[in-house]
Short mmCIF file of N, CA and C in Angstrom, two decimals:
data_model
loop_
_atom_site.label_atom_id
_atom_site.label_comp_id
_atom_site.label_asym_id
_atom_site.label_seq_id
_atom_site.Cartn_x
_atom_site.Cartn_y
_atom_site.Cartn_z
N MET A 520 104.48 -199.15 77.25
CA MET A 520 105.49 -199.18 78.02
C MET A 520 105.90 -199.70 79.53
N MET A 521 104.75 -198.27 80.03
CA MET A 521 104.53 -197.87 81.59
C MET A 521 103.90 -199.05 82.30
N LYS A 522 103.06 -199.40 80.89
CA LYS A 522 101.98 -201.04 81.64
C LYS A 522 103.25 -202.03 82.36
N ASN A 523 103.87 -202.29 81.43
CA ASN A 523 104.50 -203.60 81.44
C ASN A 523 104.92 -203.53 82.36
N LYS A 524 106.03 -201.98 82.84
CA LYS A 524 106.88 -202.17 83.85
C LYS A 524 105.78 -202.14 84.95
N LEU A 525 104.83 -202.19 85.45
CA LEU A 525 104.05 -202.03 86.06
C LEU A 525 102.93 -202.80 86.65
N LYS A 526 102.95 -203.84 85.68
CA LYS A 526 102.51 -205.17 85.53
C LYS A 526 104.53 -205.65 86.62
N LEU A 527 105.58 -205.88 85.44
CA LEU A 527 106.83 -206.41 86.18
C LEU A 527 106.50 -206.09 87.62
N LEU A 528 106.21 -205.11 88.21
CA LEU A 528 107.45 -204.23 89.32
C LEU A 528 105.43 -204.12 90.90
N PHE A 529 104.68 -205.29 90.40
CA PHE A 529 103.32 -206.04 90.91
C PHE A 529 103.98 -207.75 90.80
N THR A 530 104.16 -208.03 89.94
CA THR A 530 104.91 -209.37 90.14
C THR A 530 105.77 -209.65 90.94
N LEU A 531 106.91 -208.24 90.65
CA LEU A 531 108.09 -208.87 91.67
C LEU A 531 107.42 -208.22 92.90
N VAL A 532 106.73 -207.30 93.73
CA VAL A 532 106.25 -207.11 94.85
C VAL A 532 105.11 -208.54 95.30
N LEU A 533 104.68 -208.92 94.44
CA LEU A 533 103.43 -210.32 94.84
C LEU A 533 104.78 -211.10 95.83
N THR A 534 106.20 -211.80 94.39
CA THR A 534 106.88 -212.97 94.69
C THR A 534 106.88 -212.56 95.79
N MET A 535 108.51 -211.67 95.73
CA MET A 535 107.94 -210.73 97.03
C MET A 535 107.94 -211.59 98.20
N SER A 536 106.59 -210.67 98.06
CA SER A 536 105.68 -211.55 99.13
C SER A 536 105.78 -213.00 99.65
N LEU A 537 105.19 -213.42 99.10
CA LEU A 537 104.59 -214.72 98.96
C LEU A 537 105.93 -215.41 99.93
N VAL A 538 107.22 -215.26 99.15
CA VAL A 538 108.73 -215.96 99.48
C VAL A 538 108.44 -215.21 100.82
N SER A 539 108.58 -214.66 101.63
CA SER A 539 108.59 -213.59 103.00
C SER A 539 107.58 -214.75 103.98
N CYS A 540 106.11 -214.78 103.67
CA CYS A 540 105.22 -215.39 104.69
C CYS A 540 105.84 -216.97 104.49
N LYS A 541 106.63 -216.72 103.66
CA LYS A 541 106.73 -218.86 104.19
C LYS A 541 107.53 -218.63 105.21
N ALA A 542 107.02 -219.80 106.12
CA ALA A 542 107.85 -220.47 107.21
C ALA A 542 109.57 -220.40 107.07
N GLN A 543 110.30 -220.10 107.72
CA GLN A 543 111.28 -220.44 107.87
C GLN A 543 112.50 -221.77 108.33
N THR A 544 112.89 -222.47 106.86
CA THR A 544 113.27 -223.29 107.54
C THR A 544 114.93 -223.64 108.25
N LEU A 545 114.90 -224.09 109.55
CA LEU A 545 116.32 -224.03 109.72
C LEU A 545 116.70 -224.86 110.01
N PRO A 546 118.08 -225.23 110.69
CA PRO A 546 118.11 -227.17 110.91
C PRO A 546 118.26 -227.22 111.84
N LEU A 547 117.83 -228.51 112.66
CA LEU A 547 116.63 -229.01 113.50
C LEU A 547 117.71 -228.52 115.53
N ASN A 548 119.34 -227.96 115.35
CA ASN A 548 120.07 -227.54 116.57
C ASN A 548 119.77 -225.99 116.36
N THR A 549 118.97 -225.21 115.48
CA THR A 549 119.64 -223.97 115.83
C THR A 549 119.07 -223.12 117.21
N ALA A 550 119.79 -222.72 118.06
CA ALA A 550 119.78 -222.12 118.71
C ALA A 550 118.75 -221.00 119.16
N PHE A 551 117.85 -221.41 120.33
CA PHE A 551 117.11 -220.75 120.69
C PHE A 551 116.94 -219.57 120.59
N SER A 552 117.59 -218.03 120.46
CA SER A 552 117.83 -217.22 120.55
C SER A 552 117.45 -216.54 119.43
N THR A 553 118.22 -217.67 118.02
CA THR A 553 118.51 -217.35 117.17
C THR A 553 116.73 -217.54 115.80
N ILE A 554 115.98 -218.66 116.39
CA ILE A 554 115.00 -219.12 116.17
C ILE A 554 113.43 -218.26 116.06
N PRO A 555 112.97 -217.65 114.58
CA PRO A 555 112.18 -215.96 114.63
C PRO A 555 110.82 -217.05 114.74
N ASN A 556 109.80 -216.22 115.14
CA ASN A 556 108.62 -216.56 115.76
C ASN A 556 108.10 -217.85 114.06
N GLY A 557 107.17 -219.31 113.94
CA GLY A 557 106.99 -219.10 112.74
C GLY A 557 107.96 -220.26 111.97
N ALA A 558 109.14 -219.60 112.58
CA ALA A 558 110.05 -220.98 111.94
C ALA A 558 109.81 -222.15 112.35
N TYR A 559 110.58 -223.18 111.20
CA TYR A 559 110.64 -224.93 111.53
C TYR A 559 111.85 -225.51 111.39
N LEU A 560 112.18 -226.19 112.62
CA LEU A 560 113.40 -226.66 112.68
C LEU A 560 112.78 -228.17 112.22
N LYS A 561 113.93 -228.71 111.33
CA LYS A 561 114.02 -229.39 110.18
C LYS A 561 114.98 -230.28 110.63
N ASP A 562 113.74 -231.76 110.87
CA ASP A 562 115.31 -232.91 110.81
C ASP A 562 116.19 -233.06 109.46
N THR A 563 117.14 -232.07 109.23
CA THR A 563 118.04 -231.70 107.10
C THR A 563 118.33 -233.68 107.81
N ASN A 564 119.29 -233.22 108.91
CA ASN A 564 120.27 -234.97 107.89
C ASN A 564 119.64 -235.92 109.01
N ASN A 565 118.60 -236.18 109.32
CA ASN A 565 118.04 -237.80 109.77
C ASN A 565 118.69 -237.87 111.39
N GLU A 566 118.96 -236.70 112.17
CA GLU A 566 119.87 -237.00 113.20
C GLU A 566 118.47 -237.43 114.57
N LEU A 567 117.22 -237.68 113.97
CA LEU A 567 116.43 -238.39 114.74
C LEU A 567 116.33 -239.72 114.93
N ALA A 568 115.87 -240.51 113.77
CA ALA A 568 116.06 -242.13 112.82
C ALA A 568 116.54 -242.80 113.67
N PRO A 569 118.16 -242.81 113.96
CA PRO A 569 118.07 -244.23 114.67
C PRO A 569 117.57 -244.50 115.97
N TYR A 570 116.62 -242.93 116.53
CA TYR A 570 116.76 -243.79 117.81
C TYR A 570 115.04 -244.15 117.82
N ILE A 571 113.58 -244.06 116.65
CA ILE A 571 113.14 -244.75 116.52
C ILE A 571 112.57 -246.63 117.08
N GLY A 572 111.43 -247.15 117.15
CA GLY A 572 111.66 -248.10 117.78
C GLY A 572 111.15 -247.97 118.90
N THR A 573 110.92 -249.02 119.74
CA THR A 573 110.73 -249.79 120.32
C THR A 573 111.75 -249.98 121.83
N TYR A 574 111.55 -249.70 122.92
CA TYR A 574 113.37 -250.17 123.66
C TYR A 574 112.46 -250.78 124.79
N LYS A 575 113.55 -251.64 125.32
CA LYS A 575 112.87 -252.40 126.85
C LYS A 575 113.95 -252.96 127.59
N ALA A 576 114.13 -252.39 129.34
CA ALA A 576 115.02 -252.28 129.68
C ALA A 576 114.47 -252.86 131.45
N ASN A 577 114.52 -253.08 132.42
CA ASN A 577 114.45 -253.45 133.99
C ASN A 577 115.43 -252.97 134.32
N PHE A 578 114.85 -252.24 135.87
CA PHE A 578 115.43 -251.21 136.69
C PHE A 578 114.29 -251.63 137.89
N ASN A 579 114.60 -252.43 138.85
CA ASN A 579 114.19 -251.63 140.65
C ASN A 579 113.38 -252.89 139.73
N GLY A 580 113.27 -254.07 139.69
CA GLY A 580 112.37 -254.61 139.33
C GLY A 580 111.05 -254.25 138.43
N ASN A 581 111.46 -253.29 137.59
CA ASN A 581 110.58 -253.07 137.51
C ASN A 581 110.69 -253.32 135.29
N GLU A 582 109.74 -253.44 134.67
CA GLU A 582 110.31 -253.33 133.05
C GLU A 582 108.74 -252.32 133.10
N ILE A 583 110.20 -251.59 131.70
CA ILE A 583 110.09 -249.78 131.17
C ILE A 583 110.97 -250.78 129.36
N THR A 584 108.89 -249.44 128.55
CA THR A 584 109.17 -249.94 127.52
C THR A 584 108.47 -248.28 127.25
N LEU A 585 109.72 -248.88 126.46
CA LEU A 585 109.50 -247.15 125.57
C LEU A 585 109.41 -247.36 123.79
N TYR A 586 108.29 -246.70 123.49
CA TYR A 586 107.85 -246.73 122.71
C TYR A 586 108.46 -245.26 121.27
N ILE A 587 108.93 -245.11 120.73
CA ILE A 587 109.65 -243.99 120.98
C ILE A 587 109.31 -243.33 118.96
N THR A 588 108.27 -242.52 118.47
CA THR A 588 108.38 -242.68 117.24
C THR A 588 108.68 -240.80 116.60
N LYS A 589 108.45 -240.65 115.46
CA LYS A 589 109.39 -238.95 115.18
C LYS A 589 107.70 -237.90 114.74
N GLN A 590 107.95 -237.25 115.37
CA GLN A 590 106.62 -236.08 114.78
C GLN A 590 107.06 -235.46 113.72
N GLU A 591 106.98 -234.75 113.21
CA GLU A 591 107.23 -233.58 111.85
C GLU A 591 106.23 -232.72 112.41
N ASN A 592 106.68 -231.41 111.93
CA ASN A 592 106.24 -230.03 112.08
C ASN A 592 104.86 -230.06 114.33
N LYS A 593 105.77 -230.24 115.09
CA LYS A 593 105.50 -230.40 115.84
C LYS A 593 105.23 -228.77 116.52
N LEU A 594 104.46 -228.46 117.22
CA LEU A 594 104.16 -226.71 117.77
C LEU A 594 105.24 -226.59 118.85
N GLU A 595 106.15 -225.74 118.91
CA GLU A 595 106.25 -225.60 120.35
C GLU A 595 106.06 -223.85 120.54
N GLU A 596 105.59 -224.22 121.70
CA GLU A 596 104.90 -223.13 121.69
C GLU A 596 105.84 -222.46 124.01
N SER A 597 106.94 -220.82 123.68
CA SER A 597 107.51 -220.89 124.75
C SER A 597 106.83 -219.45 125.37
N SER A 598 106.59 -218.33 125.89
CA SER A 598 106.12 -216.68 126.34
C SER A 598 107.10 -216.03 125.49
N HIS A 599 108.09 -216.81 124.79
CA HIS A 599 108.35 -215.65 124.10
C HIS A 599 108.35 -215.60 122.48
N LYS A 600 108.09 -217.35 122.23
CA LYS A 600 107.85 -217.50 120.61
C LYS A 600 107.15 -218.49 120.24
N ASN A 601 106.37 -219.07 119.49
CA ASN A 601 105.84 -220.35 119.07
C ASN A 601 106.35 -220.64 117.74
N TYR A 602 107.20 -222.00 117.11
CA TYR A 602 108.04 -222.51 116.37
C TYR A 602 107.26 -223.41 115.85
N TYR A 603 108.50 -224.42 115.10
CA TYR A 603 107.49 -226.25 114.95
C TYR A 603 109.09 -226.55 114.80
N MET A 604 109.02 -227.95 114.71
CA MET A 604 110.30 -228.60 114.78
C MET A 604 110.02 -230.20 114.35
N ASP A 605 110.95 -231.16 114.24
CA ASP A 605 110.97 -232.53 114.42
C ASP A 605 110.65 -232.50 115.82
N ALA A 606 110.49 -233.57 116.06
CA ALA A 606 111.06 -233.63 117.16
C ALA A 606 110.14 -235.62 117.83
N LEU A 607 111.82 -236.33 118.88
CA LEU A 607 110.78 -237.78 119.10
C LEU A 607 109.60 -237.76 120.06
N ILE A 608 108.62 -238.30 119.49
CA ILE A 608 108.58 -238.27 120.88
C ILE A 608 107.94 -239.94 121.57
N VAL A 609 108.25 -239.74 122.79
CA VAL A 609 107.68 -240.89 123.96
C VAL A 609 107.35 -241.58 124.80
N LYS A 610 106.37 -242.57 124.01
CA LYS A 610 105.16 -243.48 124.97
C LYS A 610 105.91 -244.22 125.71
N TYR A 611 105.41 -244.86 126.88
CA TYR A 611 105.93 -245.92 127.45
C TYR A 611 105.32 -246.68 128.62
N ILE A 612 105.08 -247.58 129.14
CA ILE A 612 104.70 -248.61 129.41
C ILE A 612 105.64 -248.82 130.88
N VAL A 613 105.55 -248.47 132.27
CA VAL A 613 105.89 -249.24 133.05
C VAL A 613 105.63 -250.45 133.63
N LYS A 614 106.10 -251.43 133.76
CA LYS A 614 105.22 -252.39 134.11
C LYS A 614 105.58 -253.37 135.97
N ASN A 615 105.66 -254.00 136.56
CA ASN A 615 106.01 -254.44 138.31
C ASN A 615 106.60 -255.98 137.50
N SER A 616 106.40 -256.24 139.46
CA SER A 616 107.09 -257.10 138.17
C SER A 616 106.31 -258.78 138.46
N SER A 617 105.30 -258.49 138.15
CA SER A 617 104.28 -259.76 138.51
C SER A 617 103.38 -259.61 137.53
N GLY A 618 104.02 -257.97 135.84
CA GLY A 618 103.09 -258.03 135.51
C GLY A 618 102.01 -256.67 135.09
N THR A 619 101.95 -256.67 136.66
CA THR A 619 100.64 -255.60 136.57
C THR A 619 101.33 -254.02 136.13
N ILE A 620 100.91 -253.47 135.19
CA ILE A 620 100.43 -251.79 134.36
C ILE A 620 100.95 -250.70 135.65
N LEU A 621 101.75 -249.78 136.11
CA LEU A 621 101.94 -249.36 136.51
C LEU A 621 101.31 -248.01 136.35
N GLN A 622 101.94 -248.00 134.71
CA GLN A 622 101.37 -246.19 134.44
C GLN A 622 101.74 -246.76 132.85
N ASP A 623 101.16 -246.42 131.61
CA ASP A 623 101.15 -246.30 131.13
C ASP A 623 100.85 -245.10 130.31
N THR A 624 101.50 -244.71 128.87
CA THR A 624 100.92 -243.29 128.33
C THR A 624 101.24 -243.78 126.43
N GLN A 625 101.12 -244.95 126.30
CA GLN A 625 101.56 -245.59 124.94
C GLN A 625 99.50 -245.39 124.97
N ASN A 626 99.00 -246.49 125.17
CA ASN A 626 97.67 -246.79 125.28
C ASN A 626 96.41 -246.26 125.91
N ASN A 627 97.09 -244.93 127.02
CA ASN A 627 96.52 -244.13 127.66
C ASN A 627 96.26 -243.29 127.38
N ASN A 628 95.24 -241.91 127.09
CA ASN A 628 94.73 -240.73 126.72
C ASN A 628 94.67 -240.14 127.86
N THR A 629 94.41 -240.81 129.48
CA THR A 629 94.86 -239.65 130.46
C THR A 629 95.47 -239.17 131.17
N TYR A 630 96.56 -239.16 130.78
CA TYR A 630 97.84 -238.89 131.40
C TYR A 630 98.22 -237.30 130.44
N ASN A 631 98.13 -236.83 130.92
CA ASN A 631 98.50 -235.35 130.43
C ASN A 631 100.34 -235.56 130.25
N ILE A 632 101.19 -236.78 130.06
CA ILE A 632 102.77 -236.62 130.46
C ILE A 632 102.84 -237.05 129.11
N LYS A 633 104.55 -235.78 128.46
CA LYS A 633 104.33 -235.47 127.40
C LYS A 633 106.27 -235.96 127.83
N LEU A 634 106.75 -236.59 126.91
CA LEU A 634 108.42 -236.69 126.63
C LEU A 634 108.25 -236.49 125.99
N TYR A 635 109.61 -235.83 125.12
CA TYR A 635 109.65 -235.22 122.92
C TYR A 635 110.83 -234.87 123.44
N SER A 636 111.98 -234.77 122.22
CA SER A 636 113.43 -234.18 122.29
C SER A 636 112.64 -232.84 121.96
N ILE A 637 113.56 -232.39 122.66
CA ILE A 637 114.29 -230.53 122.35
C ILE A 637 115.35 -230.52 121.53
N SER A 638 116.74 -230.86 121.68
CA SER A 638 118.55 -230.85 120.58
C SER A 638 118.73 -232.17 121.06
N THR A 639 119.35 -232.19 119.04
CA THR A 639 120.14 -233.00 119.81
C THR A 639 122.02 -232.81 119.90
N ARG A 640 122.87 -233.17 119.70
CA ARG A 640 123.35 -233.87 120.73
C ARG A 640 125.26 -235.00 119.71
N THR A 641 124.55 -234.37 118.07
CA THR A 641 125.35 -234.56 117.33
C THR A 641 126.97 -235.81 117.70
N ALA A 642 127.56 -234.85 118.76
CA ALA A 642 129.36 -235.02 118.75
C ALA A 642 128.88 -236.31 119.67
N GLN A 643 128.06 -235.94 120.94
CA GLN A 643 127.90 -237.55 121.60
C GLN A 643 127.16 -238.14 121.07
N ASN A 644 126.37 -238.16 120.29
CA ASN A 644 125.45 -239.62 120.18
C ASN A 644 123.90 -239.80 120.78
N ALA A 645 123.67 -237.95 120.83
CA ALA A 645 123.30 -238.82 122.40
C ALA A 645 121.73 -237.25 121.49
N VAL A 646 121.06 -237.39 121.55
CA VAL A 646 119.49 -236.17 121.94
C VAL A 646 118.96 -235.79 123.25
N ASN A 647 118.48 -235.16 123.60
CA ASN A 647 117.63 -234.28 124.99
C ASN A 647 116.46 -234.21 124.83
N LEU A 648 115.80 -234.68 125.48
CA LEU A 648 114.29 -235.06 125.99
C LEU A 648 114.18 -233.60 127.30
N ALA A 649 112.23 -233.52 126.85
CA ALA A 649 112.06 -232.27 127.83
C ALA A 649 111.16 -233.14 128.19
N TYR A 650 110.70 -233.73 129.98
CA TYR A 650 109.94 -235.08 130.81
C TYR A 650 109.29 -233.41 131.85
N SER A 651 107.61 -234.36 131.44
CA SER A 651 106.99 -232.89 131.89
C SER A 651 106.72 -233.58 133.15
N GLY A 652 107.07 -234.97 133.87
CA GLY A 652 106.52 -234.83 135.09
C GLY A 652 105.17 -235.44 134.86
N THR A 653 104.98 -236.90 136.03
CA THR A 653 103.89 -237.52 136.19
C THR A 653 102.69 -236.16 136.58
N ASN A 654 101.44 -236.61 137.37
CA ASN A 654 100.61 -236.00 137.94
C ASN A 654 100.98 -234.18 138.52
N CYS A 655 100.26 -233.28 138.19
CA CYS A 655 100.98 -231.92 139.16
C CYS A 655 102.34 -231.82 138.51
N ASN A 656 102.73 -232.10 137.89
CA ASN A 656 104.29 -231.91 137.11
C ASN A 656 105.39 -232.62 137.85
N VAL A 657 104.83 -232.95 139.13
CA VAL A 657 105.90 -233.83 139.67
C VAL A 657 107.26 -234.64 138.88
N GLY A 658 108.41 -234.67 139.17
CA GLY A 658 109.51 -235.33 138.38
C GLY A 658 110.38 -234.61 136.61
N TRP A 659 109.04 -233.81 136.75
CA TRP A 659 109.85 -232.86 135.91
C TRP A 659 111.16 -232.96 135.41
N GLY A 660 111.37 -232.90 133.74
CA GLY A 660 113.07 -232.46 134.15
C GLY A 660 113.29 -233.30 133.01
N LYS A 661 114.56 -233.36 132.47
CA LYS A 661 115.33 -233.67 131.38
C LYS A 661 115.88 -235.24 130.71
N VAL A 662 115.88 -236.31 130.30
CA VAL A 662 116.39 -236.82 129.88
C VAL A 662 117.23 -237.08 128.42
N ILE A 663 117.99 -238.10 128.66
CA ILE A 663 119.22 -237.62 127.89
C ILE A 663 118.88 -239.43 127.66
N LEU A 664 119.03 -239.79 125.76
CA LEU A 664 118.71 -240.79 125.49
C LEU A 664 120.82 -240.73 125.22
N LYS A 665 121.22 -242.11 124.74
CA LYS A 665 122.84 -241.60 123.59
C LYS A 665 122.91 -243.27 122.88
N LYS A 666 122.78 -242.76 122.20
CA LYS A 666 122.84 -244.25 121.23
C LYS A 666 124.56 -245.16 121.24
N ILE A 667 123.79 -246.27 121.65
CA ILE A 667 125.87 -247.21 121.76
C ILE A 667 125.52 -247.26 120.44
N ASN A 668 124.60 -248.42 119.84
CA ASN A 668 125.04 -248.91 118.91
C ASN A 668 122.96 -249.10 117.79
N SER A 669 122.84 -249.93 116.79
CA SER A 669 122.11 -250.14 116.26
C SER A 669 120.91 -250.41 117.57
N ASN A 670 120.97 -250.90 118.81
CA ASN A 670 120.27 -252.14 118.68
C ASN A 670 119.97 -251.57 120.45
N GLN A 671 121.12 -250.79 120.93
CA GLN A 671 120.99 -250.44 122.53
C GLN A 671 121.03 -248.49 122.52
N ILE A 672 120.80 -248.24 123.02
CA ILE A 672 120.38 -246.58 123.77
C ILE A 672 120.35 -246.01 125.82
N SER A 673 121.54 -245.03 126.07
CA SER A 673 121.54 -245.40 127.59
C SER A 673 120.94 -244.39 127.95
N TRP A 674 120.24 -244.70 128.81
CA TRP A 674 119.20 -243.98 129.69
C TRP A 674 119.58 -242.75 131.09
N GLU A 675 119.55 -241.42 131.00
CA GLU A 675 119.31 -240.96 131.92
C GLU A 675 118.83 -239.58 132.07
N TYR A 676 118.29 -240.09 133.54
CA TYR A 676 117.07 -239.18 134.50
C TYR A 676 117.47 -237.74 134.56
N LYS A 677 117.26 -236.77 134.73
CA LYS A 677 117.54 -236.12 135.83
C LYS A 677 116.30 -234.96 136.19
N PRO A 678 115.38 -235.41 136.92
CA PRO A 678 113.58 -234.74 137.08
C PRO A 678 114.64 -233.58 138.32
N ASN A 679 113.59 -232.35 138.14
CA ASN A 679 113.79 -231.29 138.52
C ASN A 679 113.62 -231.60 140.26
N ASP A 680 112.18 -231.90 139.80
CA ASP A 680 111.35 -231.37 140.80
C ASP A 680 110.84 -232.39 141.46
N ILE A 681 110.71 -233.56 143.01
CA ILE A 681 110.95 -235.22 142.79
C ILE A 681 109.41 -234.91 143.31
N THR A 682 108.93 -233.92 143.61
CA THR A 682 108.05 -233.70 144.91
C THR A 682 107.29 -232.70 144.98
N THR A 683 105.51 -232.98 145.81
CA THR A 683 104.53 -231.41 146.22
C THR A 683 103.84 -232.00 147.30
N THR A 684 103.02 -230.44 147.02
CA THR A 684 102.11 -230.61 148.68
C THR A 684 101.39 -230.58 148.36
N ALA A 685 99.81 -230.51 149.25
CA ALA A 685 98.49 -231.03 149.16
C ALA A 685 97.72 -229.21 148.51
N ASP A 686 98.61 -228.34 148.72
CA ASP A 686 98.02 -227.00 147.80
C ASP A 686 98.13 -227.43 146.50
N LYS A 687 99.00 -228.28 145.80
CA LYS A 687 99.69 -228.07 144.68
C LYS A 687 99.19 -228.59 144.01
N CYS A 688 98.66 -230.06 145.17
CA CYS A 688 98.26 -231.16 144.29
C CYS A 688 97.20 -232.23 145.11
N PRO A 689 96.11 -231.87 144.13
CA PRO A 689 95.12 -233.28 145.13
C PRO A 689 96.24 -234.62 145.59
N PRO A 690 95.71 -234.38 146.77
CA PRO A 690 95.98 -235.92 147.69
C PRO A 690 95.35 -237.46 146.94
N THR A 691 95.04 -237.50 146.08
CA THR A 691 93.91 -238.51 146.23
C THR A 691 95.21 -239.02 144.20
N LEU A 692 95.33 -238.13 143.70
CA LEU A 692 95.99 -238.51 142.26
C LEU A 692 97.21 -239.00 142.79
N ASP A 693 97.77 -239.58 141.70
CA ASP A 693 98.71 -240.87 141.57
C ASP A 693 100.36 -239.38 141.70
N THR A 694 101.33 -239.19 142.08
CA THR A 694 101.88 -238.88 142.25
C THR A 694 103.20 -239.55 142.30
N THR A 695 103.20 -240.36 142.53
CA THR A 695 104.83 -241.14 141.70
C THR A 695 105.41 -240.84 140.89
N ILE A 696 107.61 -240.85 140.78
CA ILE A 696 107.99 -241.45 139.69
C ILE A 696 108.27 -241.80 139.18
N TYR A 697 107.53 -243.38 138.23
CA TYR A 697 107.70 -244.64 138.13
C TYR A 697 108.73 -244.69 136.21
N LEU A 698 109.77 -243.46 136.31
CA LEU A 698 110.25 -243.99 135.02
C LEU A 698 112.11 -243.89 136.41
N PRO A 699 112.21 -244.36 135.48
CA PRO A 699 114.03 -244.97 135.92
C PRO A 699 114.81 -243.24 136.06
N GLU A 700 115.14 -243.27 137.65
CA GLU A 700 116.31 -241.99 138.10
C GLU A 700 117.09 -242.63 138.61
N THR A 701 117.82 -242.69 136.91
CA THR A 701 119.12 -243.14 137.05
C THR A 701 119.63 -243.34 135.81
N LYS A 702 120.91 -243.27 135.18
CA LYS A 702 121.57 -242.67 134.36
C LYS A 702 123.03 -243.77 133.99
N ASP A 703 122.46 -243.82 132.88
CA ASP A 703 123.44 -245.57 131.70
C ASP A 703 122.42 -246.34 132.30
N LEU A 704 121.49 -246.82 132.19
CA LEU A 704 120.49 -247.78 131.83
C LEU A 704 120.72 -247.41 131.06
N ILE A 705 120.67 -249.57 129.89
CA ILE A 705 120.57 -249.81 129.01
C ILE A 705 119.27 -249.98 128.39
N PHE A 706 119.01 -249.75 127.42
CA PHE A 706 117.54 -249.86 126.96
C PHE A 706 117.54 -250.80 125.89
N THR A 707 117.02 -252.10 124.66
CA THR A 707 117.35 -252.27 123.76
C THR A 707 116.77 -252.45 123.48
N LYS A 708 116.58 -253.06 122.30
CA LYS A 708 115.09 -252.32 120.50
C LYS A 708 114.80 -254.21 120.20
N GLN A 709 113.80 -253.40 120.25
CA GLN A 709 113.04 -255.43 120.54
C GLN A 709 112.61 -255.13 119.20
#
C-alpha cells in the first residue's frame, strides 16, 4: 500500500514538473510587463495573416516593394527577458525611377536591417513594427501598417534618429534612409 502511494506521489510530482517546464503560451498582444521569461506569444486569432503578401507603392520617384511573411517562434531578446513570438517579417526592395536598386533586404544578406511586428492593434486594424534603421541604425523607429481592404495597406513611418556622426559611423557606409518617411502611403498587394 505504501509503495503504491509513493508511486502515485512520484508520478504526480513528475507530471507537475513537466507541465511547469513547458513554455507558457500567451495571446499575441500580452502586455510586455506580464510576459514571463521564455513565454511564447502566439497568433491564436490569426491577426497577422491579413498582412502577408507582396505589396508595392511609389513615393518621390522610388518604387518600394514589401515582402511580408510570418515567422513563428521568433526570439525576442531584451535586457529584462527573452521570449518567443509570432511576428511579421518585412523585407523590401527600393528602386529609383530608372529601375536601379537603391536598397535590397529581400535578396541581399549583407544588410543587417530588421523590420518586424511587435504588436497588433485589432480595433484600428493595424500592426506596429520595429525598424532597426539602415547602417549604424540611422532611421531606427516605428512603422505602422493599417489594413485598408484585402488588397491595400496604409504605411506610416516614424523615425527616431535620422542622422549620425563620423565617430559613430564610418563615413564610407551608406546611411541614407530609403524607406518612405511619410504617413498614409498606400501599398497595393501584387
